[in-house]
Amino acid sequence: MKESSKSWFPAALAGGAAGLVNGFFGGGGGMVLVPLLMARCGLDRRRAFACSVAIIFPLCALSAVIYYARGNLDLAAALPYLLGGLLGGLIGGKLFKKVSLVWLKRLFALLVLYGAWTSLTG
C-alpha cells in the first residue's frame, strides 16, 4: 500500500467522525477531530489544532446551511455571536503560537470538561 493511501483512510475517518458530531450536535466536531488527528493521523498537537480549524469551518458552514434550510437558524440572533467569534478567533489565532503545548493541552481539557458539564447540567 502506498504511503499516501495509508494516511488518507484514517484522515477520512477522522473527518467523517467530526462531520457526524458537528452535524448531529450543531458543533463540537473539533473536540473529536483533534484527538483523532493526533492518534490516528500522527499529527503533532499544534498541527492537529490548526487542521481541525480548517476542517471544521466548512463542516460548520454546511451544518448552518442545513439548519437554516430547515428553519432552525435565526440569523439575527446568531449575528452578535458571530461578530464576537470572529474577534475571538483572530485573537486566538494570534496567541496560538505563543502558548506552550502544556497550557494548550490544559486549556483544551478545560474546554472539553466545560462542554461536558454544561451538557449534563443544562
mmCIF file of C-alpha atoms in Angstrom:
data_model
loop_
_atom_site.group_PDB
_atom_site.id
_atom_site.type_symbol
_atom_site.label_atom_id
_atom_site.label_comp_id
_atom_site.label_asym_id
_atom_site.label_seq_id
_atom_site.Cartn_x
_atom_site.Cartn_y
_atom_site.Cartn_z
ATOM 1 C CA MET A 1 0.000 0.000 0.000
ATOM 2 C CA LYS A 2 1.341 3.437 -0.905
ATOM 3 C CA GLU A 3 2.183 5.843 1.928
ATOM 4 C CA SER A 4 -0.372 8.420 0.752
ATOM 5 C CA SER A 5 -3.190 5.856 0.738
ATOM 6 C CA LYS A 6 -2.224 4.685 4.253
ATOM 7 C CA SER A 7 -2.675 8.145 5.698
ATOM 8 C CA TRP A 8 -5.732 9.026 3.603
ATOM 9 C CA PHE A 9 -8.114 6.481 5.126
ATOM 10 C CA PRO A 10 -7.605 7.374 8.832
ATOM 11 C CA ALA A 11 -7.792 11.046 7.873
ATOM 12 C CA ALA A 12 -11.090 10.486 6.053
ATOM 13 C CA LEU A 13 -12.457 8.561 9.051
ATOM 14 C CA ALA A 14 -11.413 11.372 11.410
ATOM 15 C CA GLY A 15 -13.104 13.925 9.172
ATOM 16 C CA GLY A 16 -16.208 11.762 8.961
ATOM 17 C CA ALA A 17 -16.406 11.477 12.754
ATOM 18 C CA ALA A 18 -16.032 15.239 13.108
ATOM 19 C CA GLY A 19 -18.706 15.868 10.483
ATOM 20 C CA LEU A 20 -21.085 13.447 12.171
ATOM 21 C CA VAL A 21 -20.637 15.072 15.582
ATOM 22 C CA ASN A 22 -20.829 18.555 14.092
ATOM 23 C CA GLY A 23 -23.994 17.834 12.153
ATOM 24 C CA PHE A 24 -25.685 15.933 14.962
ATOM 25 C CA PHE A 25 -24.886 18.353 17.790
ATOM 26 C CA GLY A 26 -24.524 21.560 15.759
ATOM 27 C CA GLY A 27 -20.865 21.825 16.738
ATOM 28 C CA GLY A 28 -18.155 20.094 18.700
ATOM 29 C CA GLY A 29 -16.548 18.281 15.801
ATOM 30 C CA GLY A 30 -13.160 19.723 16.740
ATOM 31 C CA MET A 31 -13.275 18.018 20.117
ATOM 32 C CA VAL A 32 -13.474 14.709 18.289
ATOM 33 C CA LEU A 33 -11.141 15.686 15.494
ATOM 34 C CA VAL A 34 -8.093 16.919 17.446
ATOM 35 C CA PRO A 35 -7.502 13.633 19.330
ATOM 36 C CA LEU A 36 -8.138 11.605 16.166
ATOM 37 C CA LEU A 37 -5.731 13.704 14.111
ATOM 38 C CA MET A 38 -3.075 13.118 16.735
ATOM 39 C CA ALA A 39 -3.704 9.419 17.435
ATOM 40 C CA ARG A 40 -4.705 8.106 14.023
ATOM 41 C CA CYS A 41 -3.051 10.518 11.624
ATOM 42 C CA GLY A 42 0.162 11.183 13.537
ATOM 43 C CA LEU A 43 -0.098 14.967 13.646
ATOM 44 C CA ASP A 44 1.546 16.877 16.460
ATOM 45 C CA ARG A 45 -0.768 18.866 18.740
ATOM 46 C CA ARG A 46 -0.307 22.257 17.084
ATOM 47 C CA ARG A 47 -0.905 20.871 13.598
ATOM 48 C CA ALA A 48 -3.921 18.923 14.845
ATOM 49 C CA PHE A 49 -5.485 22.092 16.285
ATOM 50 C CA ALA A 50 -4.735 24.088 13.141
ATOM 51 C CA CYS A 51 -6.022 21.369 10.805
ATOM 52 C CA SER A 52 -9.111 20.981 12.967
ATOM 53 C CA VAL A 53 -9.991 24.638 12.479
ATOM 54 C CA ALA A 54 -9.516 24.335 8.715
ATOM 55 C CA ILE A 55 -11.642 21.174 8.602
ATOM 56 C CA ILE A 56 -14.376 22.363 10.955
ATOM 57 C CA PHE A 57 -15.002 25.636 9.096
ATOM 58 C CA PRO A 58 -16.635 24.049 6.026
ATOM 59 C CA LEU A 59 -18.397 21.462 8.209
ATOM 60 C CA CYS A 60 -19.899 24.245 10.314
ATOM 61 C CA ALA A 61 -20.891 26.164 7.192
ATOM 62 C CA LEU A 62 -22.620 23.074 5.794
ATOM 63 C CA SER A 63 -24.392 22.385 9.094
ATOM 64 C CA ALA A 64 -25.528 26.030 9.276
ATOM 65 C CA VAL A 65 -26.956 25.852 5.741
ATOM 66 C CA ILE A 66 -28.863 22.677 6.617
ATOM 67 C CA TYR A 67 -30.214 24.167 9.867
ATOM 68 C CA TYR A 68 -31.175 27.361 8.016
ATOM 69 C CA ALA A 69 -32.908 25.445 5.220
ATOM 70 C CA ARG A 70 -34.948 23.552 7.816
ATOM 71 C CA GLY A 71 -35.959 26.777 9.562
ATOM 72 C CA ASN A 72 -33.921 26.142 12.713
ATOM 73 C CA LEU A 73 -31.437 29.011 12.385
ATOM 74 C CA ASP A 74 -32.215 32.598 13.368
ATOM 75 C CA LEU A 75 -29.502 34.625 11.636
ATOM 76 C CA ALA A 76 -30.370 37.827 13.537
ATOM 77 C CA ALA A 77 -29.932 36.035 16.863
ATOM 78 C CA ALA A 78 -26.655 34.462 15.694
ATOM 79 C CA LEU A 79 -25.075 37.691 14.383
ATOM 80 C CA PRO A 80 -23.710 39.094 17.693
ATOM 81 C CA TYR A 81 -22.133 35.708 18.484
ATOM 82 C CA LEU A 82 -20.634 35.566 15.009
ATOM 83 C CA LEU A 83 -19.072 39.001 15.379
ATOM 84 C CA GLY A 84 -17.672 38.131 18.811
ATOM 85 C CA GLY A 85 -16.489 34.781 17.484
ATOM 86 C CA LEU A 86 -14.641 36.441 14.619
ATOM 87 C CA LEU A 87 -12.826 38.726 17.047
ATOM 88 C CA GLY A 88 -12.089 35.836 19.414
ATOM 89 C CA GLY A 89 -10.836 33.709 16.532
ATOM 90 C CA LEU A 90 -8.497 36.483 15.416
ATOM 91 C CA ILE A 91 -7.086 36.898 18.921
ATOM 92 C CA GLY A 92 -6.863 33.134 19.482
ATOM 93 C CA GLY A 93 -5.087 32.609 16.179
ATOM 94 C CA LYS A 94 -2.500 35.238 17.073
ATOM 95 C CA LEU A 95 -1.948 33.785 20.565
ATOM 96 C CA PHE A 96 -1.856 30.158 19.361
ATOM 97 C CA LYS A 97 1.867 30.070 18.570
ATOM 98 C CA LYS A 98 2.767 31.867 21.819
ATOM 99 C CA VAL A 99 1.002 29.438 24.182
ATOM 100 C CA SER A 100 3.090 26.492 25.378
ATOM 101 C CA LEU A 101 1.896 22.997 24.496
ATOM 102 C CA VAL A 102 1.380 22.246 28.191
ATOM 103 C CA TRP A 103 -1.059 25.139 28.531
ATOM 104 C CA LEU A 104 -2.653 24.335 25.183
ATOM 105 C CA LYS A 105 -3.427 20.808 26.442
ATOM 106 C CA ARG A 106 -4.758 22.154 29.736
ATOM 107 C CA LEU A 107 -6.969 24.729 28.061
ATOM 108 C CA PHE A 108 -8.340 22.133 25.654
ATOM 109 C CA ALA A 109 -9.067 19.761 28.554
ATOM 110 C CA LEU A 110 -10.878 22.557 30.399
ATOM 111 C CA LEU A 111 -12.918 23.284 27.291
ATOM 112 C CA VAL A 112 -13.921 19.624 26.993
ATOM 113 C CA LEU A 113 -14.819 19.470 30.693
ATOM 114 C CA TYR A 114 -16.810 22.689 30.442
ATOM 115 C CA GLY A 115 -18.721 21.291 27.465
ATOM 116 C CA ALA A 116 -19.451 18.088 29.357
ATOM 117 C CA TRP A 117 -20.561 19.985 32.470
ATOM 118 C CA THR A 118 -22.927 22.287 30.588
ATOM 119 C CA SER A 119 -24.372 19.314 28.708
ATOM 120 C CA LEU A 120 -25.087 17.493 31.953
ATOM 121 C CA THR A 121 -26.496 20.470 33.843
ATOM 122 C CA GLY A 122 -28.290 22.300 31.022
#
